[in-house]
Coordinates of C-alpha atoms and ligand atoms in Angstrom, one line a residue:
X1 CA 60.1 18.0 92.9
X2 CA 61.0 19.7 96.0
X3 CA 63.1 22.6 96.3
X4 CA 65.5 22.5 99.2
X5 CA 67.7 25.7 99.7
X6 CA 71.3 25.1 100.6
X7 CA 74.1 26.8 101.6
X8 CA 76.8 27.3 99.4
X9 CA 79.9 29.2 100.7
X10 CA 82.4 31.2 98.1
X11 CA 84.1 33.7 100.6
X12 CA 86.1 31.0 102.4
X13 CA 90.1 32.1 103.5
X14 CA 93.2 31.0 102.7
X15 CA 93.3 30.1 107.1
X16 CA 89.9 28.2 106.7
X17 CA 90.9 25.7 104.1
X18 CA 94.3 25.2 105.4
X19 CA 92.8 24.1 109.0
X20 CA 90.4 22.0 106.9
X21 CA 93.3 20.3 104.5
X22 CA 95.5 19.9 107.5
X23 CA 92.6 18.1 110.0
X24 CA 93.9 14.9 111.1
X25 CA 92.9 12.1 107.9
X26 CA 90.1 10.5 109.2
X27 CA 88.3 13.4 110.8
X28 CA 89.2 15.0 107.5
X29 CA 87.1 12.0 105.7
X30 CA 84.5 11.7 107.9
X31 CA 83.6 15.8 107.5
X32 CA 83.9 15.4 103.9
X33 CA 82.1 12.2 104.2
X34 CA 78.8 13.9 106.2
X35 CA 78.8 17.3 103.6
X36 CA 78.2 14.9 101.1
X37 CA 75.9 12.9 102.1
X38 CA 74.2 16.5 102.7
X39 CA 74.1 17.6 99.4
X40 CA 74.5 14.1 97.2
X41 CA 73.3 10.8 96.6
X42 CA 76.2 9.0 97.5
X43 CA 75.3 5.8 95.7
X44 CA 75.9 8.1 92.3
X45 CA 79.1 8.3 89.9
X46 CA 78.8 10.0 87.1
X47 CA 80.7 7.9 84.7
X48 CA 82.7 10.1 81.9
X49 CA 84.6 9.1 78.8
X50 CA 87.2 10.9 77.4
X51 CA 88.4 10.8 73.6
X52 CA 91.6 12.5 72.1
X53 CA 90.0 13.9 69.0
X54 CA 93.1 15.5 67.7
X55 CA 96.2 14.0 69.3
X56 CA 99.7 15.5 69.9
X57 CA 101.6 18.4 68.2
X58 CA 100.8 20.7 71.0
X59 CA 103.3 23.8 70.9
X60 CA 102.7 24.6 74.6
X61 CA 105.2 23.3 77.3
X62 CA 103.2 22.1 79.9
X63 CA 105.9 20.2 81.8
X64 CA 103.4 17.0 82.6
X65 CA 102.2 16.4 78.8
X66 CA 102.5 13.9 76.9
X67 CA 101.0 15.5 73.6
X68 CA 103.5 18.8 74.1
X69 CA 105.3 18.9 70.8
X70 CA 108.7 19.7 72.5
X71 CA 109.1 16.7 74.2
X72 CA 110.0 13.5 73.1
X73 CA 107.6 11.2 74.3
X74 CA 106.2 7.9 72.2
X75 CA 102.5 9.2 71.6
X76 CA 101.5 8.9 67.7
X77 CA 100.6 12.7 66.3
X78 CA 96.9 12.3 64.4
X79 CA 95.1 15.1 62.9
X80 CA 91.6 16.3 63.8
X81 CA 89.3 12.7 63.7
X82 CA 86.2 12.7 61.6
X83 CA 82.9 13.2 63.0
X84 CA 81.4 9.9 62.1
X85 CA 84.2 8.1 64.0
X86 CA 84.0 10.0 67.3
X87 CA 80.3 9.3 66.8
X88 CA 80.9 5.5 66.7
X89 CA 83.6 6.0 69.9
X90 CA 80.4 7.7 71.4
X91 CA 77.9 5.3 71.0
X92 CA 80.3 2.3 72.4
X93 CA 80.7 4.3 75.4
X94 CA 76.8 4.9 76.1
X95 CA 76.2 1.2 75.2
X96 CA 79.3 0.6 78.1
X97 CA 76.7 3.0 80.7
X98 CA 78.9 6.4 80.4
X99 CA 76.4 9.6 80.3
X100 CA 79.2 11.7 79.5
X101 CA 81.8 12.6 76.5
X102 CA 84.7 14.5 76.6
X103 CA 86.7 15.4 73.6
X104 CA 90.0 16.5 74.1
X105 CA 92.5 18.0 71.7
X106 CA 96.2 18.9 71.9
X107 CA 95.4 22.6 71.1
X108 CA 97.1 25.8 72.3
X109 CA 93.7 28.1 71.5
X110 CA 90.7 27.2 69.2
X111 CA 90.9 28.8 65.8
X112 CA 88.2 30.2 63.6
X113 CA 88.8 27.9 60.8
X114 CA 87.5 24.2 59.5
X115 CA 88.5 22.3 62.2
X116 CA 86.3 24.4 64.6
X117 CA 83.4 23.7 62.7
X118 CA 83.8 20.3 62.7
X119 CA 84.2 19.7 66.6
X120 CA 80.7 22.1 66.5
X121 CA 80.0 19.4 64.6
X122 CA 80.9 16.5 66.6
X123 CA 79.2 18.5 69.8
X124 CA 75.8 18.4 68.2
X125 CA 75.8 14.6 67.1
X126 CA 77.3 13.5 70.6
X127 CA 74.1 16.2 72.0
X128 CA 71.6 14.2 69.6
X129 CA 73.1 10.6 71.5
X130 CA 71.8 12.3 75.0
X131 CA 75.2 12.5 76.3
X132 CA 76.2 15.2 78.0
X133 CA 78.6 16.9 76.0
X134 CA 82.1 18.0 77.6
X135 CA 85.3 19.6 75.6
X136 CA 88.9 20.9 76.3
X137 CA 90.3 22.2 73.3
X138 CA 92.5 24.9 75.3
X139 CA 92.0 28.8 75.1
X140 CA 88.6 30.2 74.1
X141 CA 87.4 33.5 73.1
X142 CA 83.5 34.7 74.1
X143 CA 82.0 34.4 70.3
X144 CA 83.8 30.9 70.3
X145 CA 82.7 29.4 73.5
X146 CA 79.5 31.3 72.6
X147 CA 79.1 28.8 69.1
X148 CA 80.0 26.0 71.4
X149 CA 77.2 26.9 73.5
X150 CA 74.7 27.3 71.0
X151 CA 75.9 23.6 69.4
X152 CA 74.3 22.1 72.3
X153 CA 77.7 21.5 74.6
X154 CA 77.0 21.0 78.3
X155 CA 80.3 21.4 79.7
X156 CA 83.9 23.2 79.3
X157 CA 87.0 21.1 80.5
X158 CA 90.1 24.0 81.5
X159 CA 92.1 22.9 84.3
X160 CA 94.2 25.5 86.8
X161 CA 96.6 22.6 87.2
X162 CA 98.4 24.1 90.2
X163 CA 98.3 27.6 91.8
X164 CA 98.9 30.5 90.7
X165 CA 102.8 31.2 92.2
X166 CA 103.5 27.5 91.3
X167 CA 102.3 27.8 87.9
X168 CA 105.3 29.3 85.8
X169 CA 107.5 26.2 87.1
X170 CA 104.9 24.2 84.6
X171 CA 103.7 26.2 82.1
X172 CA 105.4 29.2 80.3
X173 CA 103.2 29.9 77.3
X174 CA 100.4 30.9 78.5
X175 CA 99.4 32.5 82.1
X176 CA 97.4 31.9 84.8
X177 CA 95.2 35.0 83.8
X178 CA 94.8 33.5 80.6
X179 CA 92.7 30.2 82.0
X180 CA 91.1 32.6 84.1
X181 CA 89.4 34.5 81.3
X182 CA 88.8 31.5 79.2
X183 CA 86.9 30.1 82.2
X184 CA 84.9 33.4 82.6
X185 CA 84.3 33.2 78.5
X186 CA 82.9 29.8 79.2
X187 CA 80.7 31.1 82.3
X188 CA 79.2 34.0 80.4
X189 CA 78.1 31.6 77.5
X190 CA 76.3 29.4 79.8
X191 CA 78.1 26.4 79.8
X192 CA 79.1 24.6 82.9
X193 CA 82.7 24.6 84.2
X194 CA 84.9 21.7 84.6
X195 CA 88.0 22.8 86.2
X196 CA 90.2 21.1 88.2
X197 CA 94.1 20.4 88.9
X198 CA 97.1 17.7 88.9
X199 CA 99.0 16.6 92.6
X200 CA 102.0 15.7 92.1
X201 CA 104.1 17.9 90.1
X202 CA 106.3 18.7 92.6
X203 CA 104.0 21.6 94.8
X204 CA 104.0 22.5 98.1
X205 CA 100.5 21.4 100.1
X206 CA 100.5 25.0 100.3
X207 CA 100.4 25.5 96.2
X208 CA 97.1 22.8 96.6
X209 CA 95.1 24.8 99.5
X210 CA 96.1 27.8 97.1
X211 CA 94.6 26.3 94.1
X212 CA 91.8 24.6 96.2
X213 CA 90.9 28.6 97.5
X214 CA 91.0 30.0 93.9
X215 CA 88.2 27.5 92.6
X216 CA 86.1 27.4 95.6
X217 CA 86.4 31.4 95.6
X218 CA 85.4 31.9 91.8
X219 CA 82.0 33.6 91.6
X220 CA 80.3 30.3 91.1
X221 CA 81.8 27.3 91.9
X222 CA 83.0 25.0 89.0
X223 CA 80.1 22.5 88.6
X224 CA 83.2 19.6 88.0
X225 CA 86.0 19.8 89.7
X226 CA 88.9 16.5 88.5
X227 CA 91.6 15.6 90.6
X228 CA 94.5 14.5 88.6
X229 CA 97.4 12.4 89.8
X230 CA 100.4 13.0 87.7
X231 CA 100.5 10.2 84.9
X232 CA 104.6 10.4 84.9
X233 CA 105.2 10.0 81.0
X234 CA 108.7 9.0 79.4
X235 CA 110.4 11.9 77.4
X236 CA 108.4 14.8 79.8
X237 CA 109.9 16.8 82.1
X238 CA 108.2 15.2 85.6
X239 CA 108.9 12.0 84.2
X240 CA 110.8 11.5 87.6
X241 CA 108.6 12.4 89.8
X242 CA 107.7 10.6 92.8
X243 CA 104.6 8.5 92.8
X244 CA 101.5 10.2 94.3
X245 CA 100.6 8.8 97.6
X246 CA 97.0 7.8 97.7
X247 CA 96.5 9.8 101.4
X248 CA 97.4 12.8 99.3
X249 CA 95.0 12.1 97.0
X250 CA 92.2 11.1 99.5
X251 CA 93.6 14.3 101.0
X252 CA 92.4 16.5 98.2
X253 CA 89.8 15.5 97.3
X254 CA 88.3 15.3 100.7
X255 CA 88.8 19.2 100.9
X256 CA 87.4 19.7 97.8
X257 CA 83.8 18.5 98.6
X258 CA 83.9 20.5 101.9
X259 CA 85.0 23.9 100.2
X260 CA 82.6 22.6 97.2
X261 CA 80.0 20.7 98.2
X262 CA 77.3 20.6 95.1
X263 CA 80.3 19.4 92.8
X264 CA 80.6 16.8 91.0
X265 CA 84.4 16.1 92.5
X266 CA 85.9 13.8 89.6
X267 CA 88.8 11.0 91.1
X268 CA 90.5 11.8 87.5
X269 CA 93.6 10.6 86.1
X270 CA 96.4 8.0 88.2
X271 CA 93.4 5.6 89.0
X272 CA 95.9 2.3 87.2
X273 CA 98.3 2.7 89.8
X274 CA 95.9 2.9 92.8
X275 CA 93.7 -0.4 93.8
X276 CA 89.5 -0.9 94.8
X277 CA 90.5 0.0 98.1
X278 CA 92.9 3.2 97.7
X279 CA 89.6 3.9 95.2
X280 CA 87.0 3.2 97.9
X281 CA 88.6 5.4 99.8
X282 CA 88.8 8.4 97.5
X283 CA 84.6 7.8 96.7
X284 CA 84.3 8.2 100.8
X285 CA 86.4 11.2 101.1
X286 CA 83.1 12.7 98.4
X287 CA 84.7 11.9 95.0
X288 CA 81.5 11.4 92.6
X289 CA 82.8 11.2 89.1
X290 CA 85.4 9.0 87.3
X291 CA 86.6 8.8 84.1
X292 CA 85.8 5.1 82.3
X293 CA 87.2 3.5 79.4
X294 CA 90.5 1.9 78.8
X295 CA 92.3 5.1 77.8
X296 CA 92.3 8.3 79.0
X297 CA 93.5 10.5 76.2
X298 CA 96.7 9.2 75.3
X299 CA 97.3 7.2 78.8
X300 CA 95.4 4.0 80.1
X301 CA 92.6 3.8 82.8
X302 CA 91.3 0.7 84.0
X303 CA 88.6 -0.7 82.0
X304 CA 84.8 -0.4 81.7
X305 CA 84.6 -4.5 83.1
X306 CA 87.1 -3.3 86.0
X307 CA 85.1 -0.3 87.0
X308 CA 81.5 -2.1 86.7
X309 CA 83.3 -5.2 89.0
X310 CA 84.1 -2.3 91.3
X311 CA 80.9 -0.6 91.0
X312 CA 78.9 -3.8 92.1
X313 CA 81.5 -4.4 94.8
X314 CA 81.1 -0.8 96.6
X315 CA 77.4 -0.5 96.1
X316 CA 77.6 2.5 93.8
X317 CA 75.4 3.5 90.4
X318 CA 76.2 5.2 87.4
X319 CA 74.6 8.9 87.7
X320 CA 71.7 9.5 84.7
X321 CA 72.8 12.2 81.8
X322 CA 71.4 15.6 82.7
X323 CA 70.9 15.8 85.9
X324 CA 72.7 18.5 86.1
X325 CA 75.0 19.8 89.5
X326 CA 74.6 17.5 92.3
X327 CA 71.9 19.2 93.8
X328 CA 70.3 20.6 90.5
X329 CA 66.6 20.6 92.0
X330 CA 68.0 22.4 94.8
X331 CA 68.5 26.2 94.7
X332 CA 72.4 27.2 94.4
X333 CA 72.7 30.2 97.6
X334 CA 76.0 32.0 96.2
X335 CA 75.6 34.5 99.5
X336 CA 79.1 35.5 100.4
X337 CA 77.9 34.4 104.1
X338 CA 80.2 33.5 107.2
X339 CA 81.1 30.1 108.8
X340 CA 78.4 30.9 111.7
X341 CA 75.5 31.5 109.2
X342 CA 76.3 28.5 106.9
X343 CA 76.1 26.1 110.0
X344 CA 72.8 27.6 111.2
X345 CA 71.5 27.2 107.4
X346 CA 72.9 23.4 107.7
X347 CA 71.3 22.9 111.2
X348 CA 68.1 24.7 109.4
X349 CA 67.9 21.7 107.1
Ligands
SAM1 N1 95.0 21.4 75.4 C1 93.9 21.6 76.2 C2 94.3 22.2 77.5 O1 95.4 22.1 77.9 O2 93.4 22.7 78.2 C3 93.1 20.3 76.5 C4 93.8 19.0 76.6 S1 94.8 18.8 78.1 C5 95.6 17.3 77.8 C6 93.7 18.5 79.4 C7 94.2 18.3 80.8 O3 94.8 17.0 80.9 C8 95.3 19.2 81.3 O4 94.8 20.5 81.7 C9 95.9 18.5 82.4 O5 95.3 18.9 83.6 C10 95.5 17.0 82.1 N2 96.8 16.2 81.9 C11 97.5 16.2 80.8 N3 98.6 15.4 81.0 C12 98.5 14.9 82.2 C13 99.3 13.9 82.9 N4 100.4 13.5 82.4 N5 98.9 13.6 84.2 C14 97.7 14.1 84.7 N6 96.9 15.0 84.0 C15 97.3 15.4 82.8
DTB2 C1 91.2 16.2 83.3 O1 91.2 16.9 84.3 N1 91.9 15.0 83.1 C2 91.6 14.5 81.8 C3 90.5 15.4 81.2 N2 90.4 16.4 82.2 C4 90.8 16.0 79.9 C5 92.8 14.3 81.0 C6 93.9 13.4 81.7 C7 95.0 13.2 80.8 C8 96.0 12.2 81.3 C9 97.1 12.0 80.4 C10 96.7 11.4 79.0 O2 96.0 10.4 79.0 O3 97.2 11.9 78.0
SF4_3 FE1 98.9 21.2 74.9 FE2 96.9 20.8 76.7 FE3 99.1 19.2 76.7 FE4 99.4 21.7 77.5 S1 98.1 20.1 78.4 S2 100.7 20.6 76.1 S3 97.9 22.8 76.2 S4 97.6 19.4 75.1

């Protein structure tokens, strides 16, 4: 296979991605647009299914969540599932053509007890399927992402949900340090990161080029980044919230695969409320990944018929299991380099 050595920036400034987020919409689309075709088939999605594996009960107070046990929303609390039955989920979701499987549960932290070894569990047998294995089970200390690691799981789902200065309007028990060093935990143990944010929880554009700069500064970029769209649920506290507006979305995620070109850039939750074309144009502005399945965690998502009908419609495939970052046979160039050198390495090409 040949190795082709790209370019990818991690110094950019708080002034360089605001010029980028703010471009005028198309221009904005058709730069993000022609960096992905640099780095990425475009014809590829990788197709990911989620699965609540422990559902509800949460005692943190993330304003947007349904599964926070404070609020009084109509999701049914259910214990930790048994292995054999998130197996069976699994399997229906290969046969359906996803390569990936995210377990989610309504967790604060992992614990050292039962229940962790059972999710180590479930992370091997989804591993033995040839799925690549995702989870977001909430705070992690090294030794545990560590045992995750060695169980065979490819990927780490913690999201930064907003930035920094916004973040104690949405989430009081826990800090924005804290996700920072349970991403760093994951890093060290050699798992890949999947970390990404919500719009639409009432931030400034400012808070989004803020959290944009913090993942697309991180030592190594996140290797998935989702873009959420606030599911407004009943009982939460953003259960007012405007709708998002799909140019914000587009928006987003457009900057995203310019600041982070290699990464998979996952059009996440809110896709119910948007139609094939608001979707079209979210996949042209560089979003890669989607999740597929009627239900997200606790939420629906259009189904697998809906997304293959849409598939065939827009030309695209879904992306094989393992093949890693978007340009995995392609050496990753972390050089903290200026705008100048990175366009004389893209003009090297
Ligand atoms: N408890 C773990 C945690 O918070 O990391 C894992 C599960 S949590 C539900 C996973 C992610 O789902 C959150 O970080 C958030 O970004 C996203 N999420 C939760 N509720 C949402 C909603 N109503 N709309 C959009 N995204 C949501
Ligand atoms: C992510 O960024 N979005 C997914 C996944 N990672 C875990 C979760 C979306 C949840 C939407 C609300 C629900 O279905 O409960
Ligand atoms: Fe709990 Fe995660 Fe929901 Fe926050 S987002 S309340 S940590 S399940």
């Amino acid at each position: 296979m040949t190795k082709i050595k790209r370019m990818i920036k991690n110094n950019w400034t708080l002034n360089e991605i605001r010029d980028i987020y703010n471009e005028p919409l198309l221009e904005l689309i058709y730069r993000a647009a022609t960096v992905h075709r640099e780095y990425n088939d475009t014809a590829e999605v990788q197709v990911c299914t989620l699965l609540s594996i422990k559902t509800g009960g949460c005692p943190e107070d993330c304003a947007y969540c349904p599964q926070a046990a404070r609020y009084h929303t109509d999701i049914t609390v259910q214990s930790l599932m048994q292995t054999n039955d998130v197996l069976a989920y699994a399997q229906k979701a290969k046969d359906a053509g996803s390569t990936r499987f995210c377990m989610g549960a309504a967790w604060r932290e992992v614990r050292d007890n039962k229940d962790f070894d059972r999710v180590l569990d479930m992370v091997k047998s989804v591993n033995e399927l040839g799925m690549e294995v995702c989870c977001t089970l909430g705070m992690l200390n090294d030794e545990q992402a560590k045992k995750l690691a060695d169980a065979g799981l490819h990927a780490y789902n913690h999201n930064l949900d907003t930035s920094s200065e916004y973040y104690n309007e949405i989430i009081t028990t826990r800090t924005y340090d804290d996700r920072l060093h349970t991403l760093d935990n994951v890093r060290k143990a050699g798992i890949t990161v999947c970390c990404g944010g919500i719009i639409g929880l009432g931030e400034t554009h400012e808070d989004r080029i803020k959290m944009l700069h913090t993942l697309s500064t991180l030592p190594e970029h996140p290797e998935s980044v989702p873009i959420n769209a606030l599911v407004r649920i009943k009982g939460t506290p953003l259960e007012n919230n405007p709708k998002v507006d799909i140019w914000d979305m587009v928006r987003m995620i457009a900057t995203a695969r310019i600041l982070m070109p290699a990464t998979m850039v996952r059009l996440s939750a809110g896709r119910t409320e948007m139609s094939v074309s608001e979707q079209a144009l979210c996949f042209m502005a560089g979003a890669n990944s989607i999740f597929a399945g009627d239900k997200l965690l606790t939420t629906p998502n259009p189904s697998f018929e809906e997304d293959n009908a849409m598939f065939a419609l827009l030309g695209l495939k879904p992306r094989e299991a393992f093949k890693g970052a978007a340009i995995s046979e392609v050496e990753r160039d972390y050089a903290t380099t200026n705008d100048h050198a990175l366009q004389e390495m893209r003009s090297g090409l």
